[in-house]
Short mmCIF file of C-alpha atoms and ligand atoms in Angstrom, two decimals:
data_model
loop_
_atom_site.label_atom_id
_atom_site.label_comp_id
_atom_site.label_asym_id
_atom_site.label_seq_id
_atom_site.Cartn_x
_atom_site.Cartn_y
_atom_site.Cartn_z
CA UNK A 1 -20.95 20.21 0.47
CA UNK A 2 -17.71 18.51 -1.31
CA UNK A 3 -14.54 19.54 0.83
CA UNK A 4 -12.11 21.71 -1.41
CA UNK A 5 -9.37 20.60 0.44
CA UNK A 6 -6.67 23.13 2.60
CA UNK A 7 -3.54 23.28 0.48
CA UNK A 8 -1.71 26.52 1.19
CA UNK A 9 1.94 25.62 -0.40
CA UNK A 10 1.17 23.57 -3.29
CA UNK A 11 1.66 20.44 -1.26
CA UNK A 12 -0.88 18.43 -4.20
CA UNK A 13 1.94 19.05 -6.71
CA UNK A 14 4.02 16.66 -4.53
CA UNK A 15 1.73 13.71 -4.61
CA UNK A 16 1.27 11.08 -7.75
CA UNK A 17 -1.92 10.54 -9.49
CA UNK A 18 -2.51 6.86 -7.59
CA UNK A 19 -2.37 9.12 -4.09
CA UNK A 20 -4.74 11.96 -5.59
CA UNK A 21 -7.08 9.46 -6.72
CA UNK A 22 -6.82 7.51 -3.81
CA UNK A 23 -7.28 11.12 -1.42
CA UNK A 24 -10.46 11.59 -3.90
CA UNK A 25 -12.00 8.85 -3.30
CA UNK A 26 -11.99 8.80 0.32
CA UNK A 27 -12.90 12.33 0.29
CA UNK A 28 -16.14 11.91 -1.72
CA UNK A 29 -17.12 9.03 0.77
CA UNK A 30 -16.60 11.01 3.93
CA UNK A 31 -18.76 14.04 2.10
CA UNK A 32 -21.16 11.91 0.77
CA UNK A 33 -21.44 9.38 3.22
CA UNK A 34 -19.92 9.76 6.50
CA UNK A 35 -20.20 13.33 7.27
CA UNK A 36 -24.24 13.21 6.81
CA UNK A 37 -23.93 10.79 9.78
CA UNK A 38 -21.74 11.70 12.33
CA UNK A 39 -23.38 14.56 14.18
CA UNK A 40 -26.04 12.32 14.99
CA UNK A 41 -23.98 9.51 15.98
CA UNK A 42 -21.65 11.67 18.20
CA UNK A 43 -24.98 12.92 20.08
CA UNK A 44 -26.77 9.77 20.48
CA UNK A 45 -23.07 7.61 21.31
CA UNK A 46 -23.39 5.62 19.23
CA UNK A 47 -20.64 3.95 16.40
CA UNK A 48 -21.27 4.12 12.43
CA UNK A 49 -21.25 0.20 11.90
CA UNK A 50 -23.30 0.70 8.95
CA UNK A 51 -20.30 2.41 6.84
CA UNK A 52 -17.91 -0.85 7.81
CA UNK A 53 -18.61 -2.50 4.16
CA UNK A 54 -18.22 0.39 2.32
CA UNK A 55 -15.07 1.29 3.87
CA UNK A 56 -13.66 -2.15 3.31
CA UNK A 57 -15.16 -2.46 -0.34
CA UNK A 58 -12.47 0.66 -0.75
CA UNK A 59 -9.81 -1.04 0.26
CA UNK A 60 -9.38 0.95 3.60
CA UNK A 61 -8.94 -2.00 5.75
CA UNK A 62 -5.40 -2.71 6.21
CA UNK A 63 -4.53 -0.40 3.56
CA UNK A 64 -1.20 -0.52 3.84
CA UNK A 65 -0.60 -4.41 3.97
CA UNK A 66 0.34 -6.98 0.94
CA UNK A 67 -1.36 -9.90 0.60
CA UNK A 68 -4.68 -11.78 1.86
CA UNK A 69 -7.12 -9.31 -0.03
CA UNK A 70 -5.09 -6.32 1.39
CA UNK A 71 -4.87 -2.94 -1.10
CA UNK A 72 -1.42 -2.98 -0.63
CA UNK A 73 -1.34 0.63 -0.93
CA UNK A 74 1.69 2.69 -0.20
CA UNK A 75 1.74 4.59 3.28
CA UNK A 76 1.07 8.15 2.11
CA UNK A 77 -1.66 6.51 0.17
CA UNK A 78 -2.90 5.18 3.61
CA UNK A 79 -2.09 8.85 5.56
CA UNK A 80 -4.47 9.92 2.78
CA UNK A 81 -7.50 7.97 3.46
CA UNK A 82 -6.57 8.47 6.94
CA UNK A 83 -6.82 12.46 7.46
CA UNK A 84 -9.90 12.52 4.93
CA UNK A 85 -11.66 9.79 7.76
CA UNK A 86 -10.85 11.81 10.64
CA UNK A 87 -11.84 14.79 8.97
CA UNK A 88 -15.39 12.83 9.60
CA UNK A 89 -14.64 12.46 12.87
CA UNK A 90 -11.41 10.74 15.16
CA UNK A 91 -13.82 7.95 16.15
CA UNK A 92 -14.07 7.12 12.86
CA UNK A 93 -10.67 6.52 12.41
CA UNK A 94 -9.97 5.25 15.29
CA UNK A 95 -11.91 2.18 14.41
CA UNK A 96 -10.18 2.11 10.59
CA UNK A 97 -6.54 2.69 12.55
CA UNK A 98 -7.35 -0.07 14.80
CA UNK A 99 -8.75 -2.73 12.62
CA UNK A 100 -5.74 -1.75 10.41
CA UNK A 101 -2.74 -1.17 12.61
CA UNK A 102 -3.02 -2.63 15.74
CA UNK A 103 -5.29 -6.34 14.62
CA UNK A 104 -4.48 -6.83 10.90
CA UNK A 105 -1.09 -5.82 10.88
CA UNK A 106 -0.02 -7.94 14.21
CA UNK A 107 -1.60 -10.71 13.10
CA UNK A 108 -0.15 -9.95 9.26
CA UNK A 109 3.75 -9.34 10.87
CA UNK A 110 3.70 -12.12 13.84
CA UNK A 111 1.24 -14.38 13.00
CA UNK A 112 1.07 -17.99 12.28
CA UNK A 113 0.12 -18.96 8.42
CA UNK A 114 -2.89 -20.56 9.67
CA UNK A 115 -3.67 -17.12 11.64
CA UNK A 116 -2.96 -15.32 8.44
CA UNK A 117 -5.48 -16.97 6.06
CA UNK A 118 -8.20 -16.88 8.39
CA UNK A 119 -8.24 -13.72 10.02
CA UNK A 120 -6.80 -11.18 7.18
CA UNK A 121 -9.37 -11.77 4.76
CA UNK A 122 -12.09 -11.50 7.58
CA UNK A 123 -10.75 -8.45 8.71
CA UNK A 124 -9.90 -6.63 5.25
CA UNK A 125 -13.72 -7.44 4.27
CA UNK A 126 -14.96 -5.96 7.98
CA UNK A 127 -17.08 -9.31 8.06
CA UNK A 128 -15.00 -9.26 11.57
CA UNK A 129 -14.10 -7.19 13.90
CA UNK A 130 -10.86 -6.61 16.08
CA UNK A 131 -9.83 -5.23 19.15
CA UNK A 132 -6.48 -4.50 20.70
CA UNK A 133 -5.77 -5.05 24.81
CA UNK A 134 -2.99 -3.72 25.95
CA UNK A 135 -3.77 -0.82 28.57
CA UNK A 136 -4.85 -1.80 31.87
CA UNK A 137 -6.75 -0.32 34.95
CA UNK A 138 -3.08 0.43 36.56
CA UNK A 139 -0.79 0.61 33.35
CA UNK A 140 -1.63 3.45 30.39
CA UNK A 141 1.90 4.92 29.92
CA UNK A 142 3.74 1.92 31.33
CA UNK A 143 2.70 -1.07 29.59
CA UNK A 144 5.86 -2.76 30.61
CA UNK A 145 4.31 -3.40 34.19
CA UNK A 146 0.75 -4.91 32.54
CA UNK A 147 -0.63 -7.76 35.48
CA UNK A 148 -2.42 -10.14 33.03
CA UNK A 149 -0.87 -12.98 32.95
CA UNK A 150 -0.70 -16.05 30.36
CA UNK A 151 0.12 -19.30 32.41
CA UNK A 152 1.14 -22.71 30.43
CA UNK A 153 -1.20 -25.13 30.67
CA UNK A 154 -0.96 -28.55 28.75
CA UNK A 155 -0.49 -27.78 25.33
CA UNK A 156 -2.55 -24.47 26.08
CA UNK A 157 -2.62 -21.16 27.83
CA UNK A 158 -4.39 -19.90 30.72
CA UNK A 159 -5.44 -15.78 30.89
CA UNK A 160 -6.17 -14.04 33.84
CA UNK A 161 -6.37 -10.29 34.15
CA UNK A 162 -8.01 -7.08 32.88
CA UNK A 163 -8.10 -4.70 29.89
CA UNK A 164 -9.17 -1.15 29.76
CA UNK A 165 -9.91 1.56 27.41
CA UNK A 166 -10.29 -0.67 24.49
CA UNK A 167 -11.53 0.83 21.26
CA UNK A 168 -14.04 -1.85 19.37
CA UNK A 169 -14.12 -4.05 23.05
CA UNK A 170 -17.46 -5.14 22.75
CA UNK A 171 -18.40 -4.94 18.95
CA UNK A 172 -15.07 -7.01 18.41
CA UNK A 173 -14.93 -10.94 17.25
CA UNK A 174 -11.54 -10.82 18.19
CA UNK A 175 -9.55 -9.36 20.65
CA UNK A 176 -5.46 -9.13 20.66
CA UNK A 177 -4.53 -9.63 24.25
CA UNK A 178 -1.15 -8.64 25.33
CA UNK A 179 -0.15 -10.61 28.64
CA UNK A 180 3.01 -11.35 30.39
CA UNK A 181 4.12 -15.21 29.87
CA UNK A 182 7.22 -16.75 31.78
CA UNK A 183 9.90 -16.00 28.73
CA UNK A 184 7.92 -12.24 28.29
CA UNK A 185 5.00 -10.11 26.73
CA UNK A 186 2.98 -12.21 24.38
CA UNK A 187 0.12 -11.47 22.18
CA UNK A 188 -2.94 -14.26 21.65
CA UNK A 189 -5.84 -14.31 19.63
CA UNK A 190 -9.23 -14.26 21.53
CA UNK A 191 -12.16 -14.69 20.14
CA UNK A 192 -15.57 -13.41 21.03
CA UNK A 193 -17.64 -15.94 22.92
CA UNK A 194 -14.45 -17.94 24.59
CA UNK A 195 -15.60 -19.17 28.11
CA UNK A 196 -13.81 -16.59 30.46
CA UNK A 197 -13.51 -13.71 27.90
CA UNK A 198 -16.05 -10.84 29.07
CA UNK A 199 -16.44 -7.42 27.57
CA UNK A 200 -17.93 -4.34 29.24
CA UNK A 201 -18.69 -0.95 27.80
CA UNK A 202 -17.41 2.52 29.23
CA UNK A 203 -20.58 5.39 29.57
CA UNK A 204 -19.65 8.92 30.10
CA UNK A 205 -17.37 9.77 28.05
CA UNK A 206 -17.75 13.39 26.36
CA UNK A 207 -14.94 12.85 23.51
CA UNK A 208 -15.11 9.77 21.27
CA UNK A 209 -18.69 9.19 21.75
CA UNK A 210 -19.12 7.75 18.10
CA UNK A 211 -16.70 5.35 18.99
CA UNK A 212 -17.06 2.21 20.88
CA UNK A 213 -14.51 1.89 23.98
CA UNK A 214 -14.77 -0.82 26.28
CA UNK A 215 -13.08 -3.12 29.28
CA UNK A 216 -12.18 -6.55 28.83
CA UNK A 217 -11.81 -9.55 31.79
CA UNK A 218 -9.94 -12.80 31.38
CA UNK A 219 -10.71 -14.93 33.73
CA UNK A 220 -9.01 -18.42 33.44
CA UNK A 221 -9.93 -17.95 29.99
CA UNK A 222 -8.05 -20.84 28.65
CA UNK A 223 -6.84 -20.81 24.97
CA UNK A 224 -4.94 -23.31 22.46
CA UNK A 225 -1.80 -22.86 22.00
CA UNK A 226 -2.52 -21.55 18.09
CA UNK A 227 -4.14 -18.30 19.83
CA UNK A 228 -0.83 -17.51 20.49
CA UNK A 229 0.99 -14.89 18.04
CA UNK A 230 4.23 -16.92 17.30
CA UNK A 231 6.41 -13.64 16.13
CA UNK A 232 5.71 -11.43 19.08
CA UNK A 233 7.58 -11.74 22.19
CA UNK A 234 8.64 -8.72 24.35
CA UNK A 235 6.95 -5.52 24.66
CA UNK A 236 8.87 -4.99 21.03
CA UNK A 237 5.50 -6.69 19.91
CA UNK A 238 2.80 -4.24 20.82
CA UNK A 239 4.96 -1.44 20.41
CA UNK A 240 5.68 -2.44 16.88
CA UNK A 241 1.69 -1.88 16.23
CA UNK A 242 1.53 1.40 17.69
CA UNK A 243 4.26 2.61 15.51
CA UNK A 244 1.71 1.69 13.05
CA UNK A 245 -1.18 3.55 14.45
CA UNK A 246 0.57 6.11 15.41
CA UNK A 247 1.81 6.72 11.93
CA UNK A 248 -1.71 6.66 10.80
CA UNK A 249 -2.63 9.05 13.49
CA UNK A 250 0.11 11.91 12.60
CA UNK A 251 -2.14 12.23 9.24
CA UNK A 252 -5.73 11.52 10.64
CA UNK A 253 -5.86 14.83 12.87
CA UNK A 254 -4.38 16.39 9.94
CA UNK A 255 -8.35 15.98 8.63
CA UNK A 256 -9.69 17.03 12.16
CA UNK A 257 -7.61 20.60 11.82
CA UNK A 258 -8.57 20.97 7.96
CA UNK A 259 -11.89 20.90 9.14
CA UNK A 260 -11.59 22.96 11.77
CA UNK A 261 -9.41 25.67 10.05
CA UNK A 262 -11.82 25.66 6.59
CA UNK A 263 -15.05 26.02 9.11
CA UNK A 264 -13.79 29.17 10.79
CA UNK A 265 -12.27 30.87 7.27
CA UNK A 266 -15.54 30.33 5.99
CA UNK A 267 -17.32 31.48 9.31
CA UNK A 268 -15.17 34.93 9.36
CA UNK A 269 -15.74 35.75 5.80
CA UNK A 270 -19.82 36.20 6.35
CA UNK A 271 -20.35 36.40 9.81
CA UNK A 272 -20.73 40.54 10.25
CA UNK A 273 -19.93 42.96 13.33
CA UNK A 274 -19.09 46.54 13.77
CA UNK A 275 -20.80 48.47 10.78
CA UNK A 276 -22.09 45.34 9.36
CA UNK A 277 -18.58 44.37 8.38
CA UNK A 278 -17.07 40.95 8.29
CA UNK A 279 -15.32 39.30 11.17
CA UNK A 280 -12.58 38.25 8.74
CA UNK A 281 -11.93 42.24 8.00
CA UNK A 282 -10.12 42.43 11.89
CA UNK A 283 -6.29 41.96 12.11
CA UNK A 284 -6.62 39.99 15.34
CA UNK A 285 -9.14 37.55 13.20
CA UNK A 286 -6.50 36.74 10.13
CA UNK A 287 -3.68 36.56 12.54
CA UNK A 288 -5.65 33.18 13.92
CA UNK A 289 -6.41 32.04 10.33
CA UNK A 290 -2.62 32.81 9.35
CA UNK A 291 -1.08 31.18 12.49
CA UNK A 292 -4.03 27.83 11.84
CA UNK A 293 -2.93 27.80 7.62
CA UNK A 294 0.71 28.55 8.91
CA UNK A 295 0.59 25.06 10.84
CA UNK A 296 -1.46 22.81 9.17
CA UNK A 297 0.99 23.68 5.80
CA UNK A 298 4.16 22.40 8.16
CA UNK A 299 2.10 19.68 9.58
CA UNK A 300 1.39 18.34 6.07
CA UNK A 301 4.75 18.43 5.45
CA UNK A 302 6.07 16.64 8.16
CA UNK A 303 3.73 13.84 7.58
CA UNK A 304 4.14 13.79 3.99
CA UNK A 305 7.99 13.38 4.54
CA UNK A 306 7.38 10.67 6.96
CA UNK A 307 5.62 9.12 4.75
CA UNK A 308 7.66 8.93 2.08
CA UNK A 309 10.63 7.68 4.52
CA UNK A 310 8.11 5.32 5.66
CA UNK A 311 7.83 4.06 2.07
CA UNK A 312 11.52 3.43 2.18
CA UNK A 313 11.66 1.64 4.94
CA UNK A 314 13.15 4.66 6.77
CA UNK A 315 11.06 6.04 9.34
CA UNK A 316 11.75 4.42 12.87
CA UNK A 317 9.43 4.99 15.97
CA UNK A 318 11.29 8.11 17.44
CA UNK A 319 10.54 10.10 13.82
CA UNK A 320 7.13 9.10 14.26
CA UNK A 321 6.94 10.53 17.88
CA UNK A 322 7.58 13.49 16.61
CA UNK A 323 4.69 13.37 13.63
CA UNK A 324 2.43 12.31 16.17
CA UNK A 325 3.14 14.49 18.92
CA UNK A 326 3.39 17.82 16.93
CA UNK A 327 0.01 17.31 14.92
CA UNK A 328 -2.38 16.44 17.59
CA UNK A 329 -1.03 19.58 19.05
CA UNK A 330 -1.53 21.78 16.12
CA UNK A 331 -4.88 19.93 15.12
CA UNK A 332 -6.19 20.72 18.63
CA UNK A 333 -4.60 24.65 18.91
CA UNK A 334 -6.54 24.62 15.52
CA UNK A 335 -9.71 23.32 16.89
CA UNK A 336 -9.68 25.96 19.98
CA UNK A 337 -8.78 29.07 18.22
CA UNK A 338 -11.59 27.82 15.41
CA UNK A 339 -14.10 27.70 18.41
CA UNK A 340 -13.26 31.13 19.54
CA UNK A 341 -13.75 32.37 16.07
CA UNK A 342 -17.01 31.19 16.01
CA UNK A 343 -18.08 32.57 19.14
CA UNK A 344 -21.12 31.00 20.91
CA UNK A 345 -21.97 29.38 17.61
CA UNK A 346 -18.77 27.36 18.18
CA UNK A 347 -20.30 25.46 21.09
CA UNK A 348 -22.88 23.56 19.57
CA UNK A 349 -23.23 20.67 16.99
CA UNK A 350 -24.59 22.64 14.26
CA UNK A 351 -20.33 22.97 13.30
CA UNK A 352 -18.06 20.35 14.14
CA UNK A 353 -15.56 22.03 16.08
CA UNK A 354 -16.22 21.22 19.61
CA UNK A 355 -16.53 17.73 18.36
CA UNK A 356 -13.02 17.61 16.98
CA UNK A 357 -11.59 19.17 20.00
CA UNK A 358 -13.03 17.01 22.58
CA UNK A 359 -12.53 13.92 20.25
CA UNK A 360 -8.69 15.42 20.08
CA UNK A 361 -8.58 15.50 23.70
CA UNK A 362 -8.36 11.55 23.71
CA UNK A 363 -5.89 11.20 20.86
CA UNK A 364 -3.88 13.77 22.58
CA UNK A 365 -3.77 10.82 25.24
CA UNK A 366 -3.94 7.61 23.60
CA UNK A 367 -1.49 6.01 21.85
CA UNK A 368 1.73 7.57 24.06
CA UNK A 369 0.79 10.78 25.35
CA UNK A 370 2.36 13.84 24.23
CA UNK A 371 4.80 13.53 27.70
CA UNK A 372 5.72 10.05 26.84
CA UNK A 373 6.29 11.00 22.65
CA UNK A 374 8.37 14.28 23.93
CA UNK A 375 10.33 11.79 26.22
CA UNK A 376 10.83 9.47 23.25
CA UNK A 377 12.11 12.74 21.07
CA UNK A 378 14.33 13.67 24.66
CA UNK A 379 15.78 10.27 24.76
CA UNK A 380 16.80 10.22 20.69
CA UNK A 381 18.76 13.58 20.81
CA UNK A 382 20.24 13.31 24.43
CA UNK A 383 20.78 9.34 24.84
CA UNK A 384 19.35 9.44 28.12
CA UNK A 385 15.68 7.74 29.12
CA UNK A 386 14.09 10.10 31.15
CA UNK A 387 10.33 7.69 31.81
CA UNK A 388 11.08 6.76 35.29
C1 LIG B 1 -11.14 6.70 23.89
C2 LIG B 1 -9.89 5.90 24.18
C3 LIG B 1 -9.61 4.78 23.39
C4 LIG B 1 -8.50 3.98 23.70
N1 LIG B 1 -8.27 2.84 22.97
C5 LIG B 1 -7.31 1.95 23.38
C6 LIG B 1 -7.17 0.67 22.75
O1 LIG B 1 -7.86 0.35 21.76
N2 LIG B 1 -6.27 -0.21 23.26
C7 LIG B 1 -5.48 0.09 24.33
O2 LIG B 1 -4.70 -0.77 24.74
N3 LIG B 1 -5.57 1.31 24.94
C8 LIG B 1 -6.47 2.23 24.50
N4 LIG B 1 -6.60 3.46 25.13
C9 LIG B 1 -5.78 3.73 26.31
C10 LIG B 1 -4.68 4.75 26.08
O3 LIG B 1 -3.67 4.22 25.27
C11 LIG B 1 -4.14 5.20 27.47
O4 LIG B 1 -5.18 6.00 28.04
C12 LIG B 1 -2.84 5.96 27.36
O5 LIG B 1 -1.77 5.09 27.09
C13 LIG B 1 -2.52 6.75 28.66
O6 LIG B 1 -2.62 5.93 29.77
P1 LIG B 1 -3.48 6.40 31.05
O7 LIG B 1 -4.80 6.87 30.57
O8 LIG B 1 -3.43 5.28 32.02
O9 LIG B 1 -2.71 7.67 31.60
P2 LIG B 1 -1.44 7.68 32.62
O10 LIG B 1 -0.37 6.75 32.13
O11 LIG B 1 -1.94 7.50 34.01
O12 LIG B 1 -0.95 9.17 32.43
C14 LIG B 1 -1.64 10.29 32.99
C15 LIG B 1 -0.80 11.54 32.77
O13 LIG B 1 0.53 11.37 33.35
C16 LIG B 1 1.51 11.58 32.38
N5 LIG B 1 2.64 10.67 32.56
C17 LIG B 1 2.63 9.33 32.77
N6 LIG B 1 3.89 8.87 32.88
C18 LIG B 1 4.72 9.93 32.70
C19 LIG B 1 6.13 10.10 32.69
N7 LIG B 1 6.99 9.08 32.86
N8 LIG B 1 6.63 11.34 32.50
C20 LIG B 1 5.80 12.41 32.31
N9 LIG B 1 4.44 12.32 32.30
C21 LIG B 1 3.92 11.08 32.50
C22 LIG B 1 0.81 11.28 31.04
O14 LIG B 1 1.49 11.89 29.95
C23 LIG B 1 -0.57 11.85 31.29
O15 LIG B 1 -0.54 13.24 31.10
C24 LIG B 1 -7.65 4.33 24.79
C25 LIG B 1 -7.91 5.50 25.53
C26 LIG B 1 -9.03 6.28 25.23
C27 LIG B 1 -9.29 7.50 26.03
#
């Protein structure tokens, strides 16, 4: 059934044709194509690869770059196609926010020319796929104390060390490896099938299961020196990316809570109890609904303003804290009070609630928890870092 969208305040009125169109046509796809799929995929664990050409025929590759084949669309364009994918499902966009965010765009902001014109085009057309290493086995929150280590060797590198929690791992023909080299934090280019570079998938997890999350090992995995990213050095590198995903992320649950919110309205309105009444007829039912509508309508705002700023160049990493921070916790309150108001029918997979929430769990954690973003919002109004 097409998705009528949840627009409470007359938020459409502030967007331009290009970004309804744009909003449309990712919205069609995920009804016609994507949703039909994802219930199935989530149950057996297993990730969608069969929607990569379509989503890169669209444009939704790297949306937001300029250049190589990129759409070069604006970045509430790209929030757009972002909250209508996760409105499929997180995994989903997980793999659209990292091919986008975290390969393309490091390779499109730091990389060599060379690096440029082979990957982007690659990338944009999914005919590859990337990966991005930063977490380790002992560092999630801390980055800044990662153990893999690039060593000089010649007029090449030398890896050694291990990756965790890595969306795409295994499916990926590239990997970006952050690692620490003697002058700081670099990022290289490894591709699948270099002697030393293993991948190794993670079972057993009960939130992203249509997603594909992996552990990489480097051992003496020696590269040439043009695997290196020449524009990234310091932990300013990766964290420049995650700005990006993150970004992308403070619009994508905005999907996951649409859903979630427009399942249980729905839900309320026939569901009957008491005298064969509606559940939606009870004052402790529409106070749920009107507290969900009530921040979903604020959450669209805030990422509809960051946008914008971020289309002026204005929006720095501590505004986008907040975006993220604030709607992964709205999208998953939404998610658990649309769960209770669906009673035991809220459990299972015929809806998509318990989905969202459990995939929301993990965005909740990954890219900077909501601790670390509240310390990054503590640190911009006091002046004083509070992470150790
Ligand atoms: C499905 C999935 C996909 C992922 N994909 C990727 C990927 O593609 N690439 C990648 O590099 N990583 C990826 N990650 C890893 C993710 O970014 C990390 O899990 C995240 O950074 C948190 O690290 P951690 O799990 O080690 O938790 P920890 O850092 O151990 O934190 C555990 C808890 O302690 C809290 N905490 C930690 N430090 C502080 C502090 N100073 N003050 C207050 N509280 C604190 C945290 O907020 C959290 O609640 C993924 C994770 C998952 C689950």
């Amino acid at each position: 059934m097409a998705f009528r969208g949840v627009d409470y305040l007359l938020i459409d009125s502030q967007f331009s044709e290009q970004e309804l169109m744009v909003r449309n046509t990712a919205r069609r796809f995920v009804d016609e194509r994507a949703i039909p799929l994802m219930r199935d995929c989530y149950r057996d664990g297993r990730f969608p690869r069969e929607l990569i050409p379509e989503i890169a025929e669209m444009g939704f590759l790297g949306a937001n770059l300029h250049g190589y084949n990129c759409a070069g669309m604006s970045n509430v364009e790209y929030g757009l196609v972002m909250q209508e994918i996760e409105r499929a499902d997180s995994g989903l966009r997980s793999f659209v926010s990292v091919q986008g965010a975290l390969v393309m765009y490091p390779i499109h902001a730091y990389g060599s020319e060379e690096q440029k014109s082979h990957w982007l085009p690659r990338l944009q057309s999914g005919q590859a796929i990337g990966s991005f290493g930063l977490t380790e086995p002992g560092f999630g929150s801390n980055p800044a104390g990662m153990l893999t280590r690039a060593v000089r060797d010649g007029s090449g590198w030398v890896l050694n060390g291990e990756k965790t929690w890595i969306t795409n791992g295994s499916v990926a023909d590239v990997a970006i490896v952050w690692a620490r080299a003697e002058d700081g934090i670099r990022g290289f280019l490894v591709e699948r099938g270099t002697p030393g570079f293993t991948t190794s998938d993670i079972h057993g997890k009960l939130s992203m299961r249509a997603s594909v999350t992996s552990s990489l090992a480097l051992s003496d995995c020696r590269l040439p020196d043009s695997a290196m990213l020449p524009g990234a050095k310091g932990l300013k590198g990766p964290l420049g990316c995650l700005s990006q995903a993150r970004f992308g992320i403070g619009w994508g649950v905005l999907g996951a809570a649409m859903d979630c919110y427009e399942t249980a309205r729905a839900y309320t309105t026939l569901r009957r109890q008491f005298d064969g009444k509606p559940l939606a007829i009870h004052q402790l039912v529409q106070e749920k609904l009107a507290v969900m509508i009530t921040e979903i309508t604020k959450a669209q705002l805030l990422a509809l303003h960051c946008g914008r700023l971020k289309d002026m160049g204005k929006l720095d990493p501590a505004h986008i804290s907040m975006l993220k921070r604030n709607n992964v916790a709205i999208a998953l309150d939404c998610a658990r009070a649309s769960r209770d108001l669906l009673g035991a029918n809220g459990i299972t997979d015929e809806y998509p609630i318990m989905r969202h929430l459990s995939n929301l769990e993990t965005v909740k954690t990954y890219e900077g928890t909501d601790h670390i973003h509240a310390l990054v919002i503590g640190e911009r109004v006091t002046g004083i870092a509070a992470y150790k």
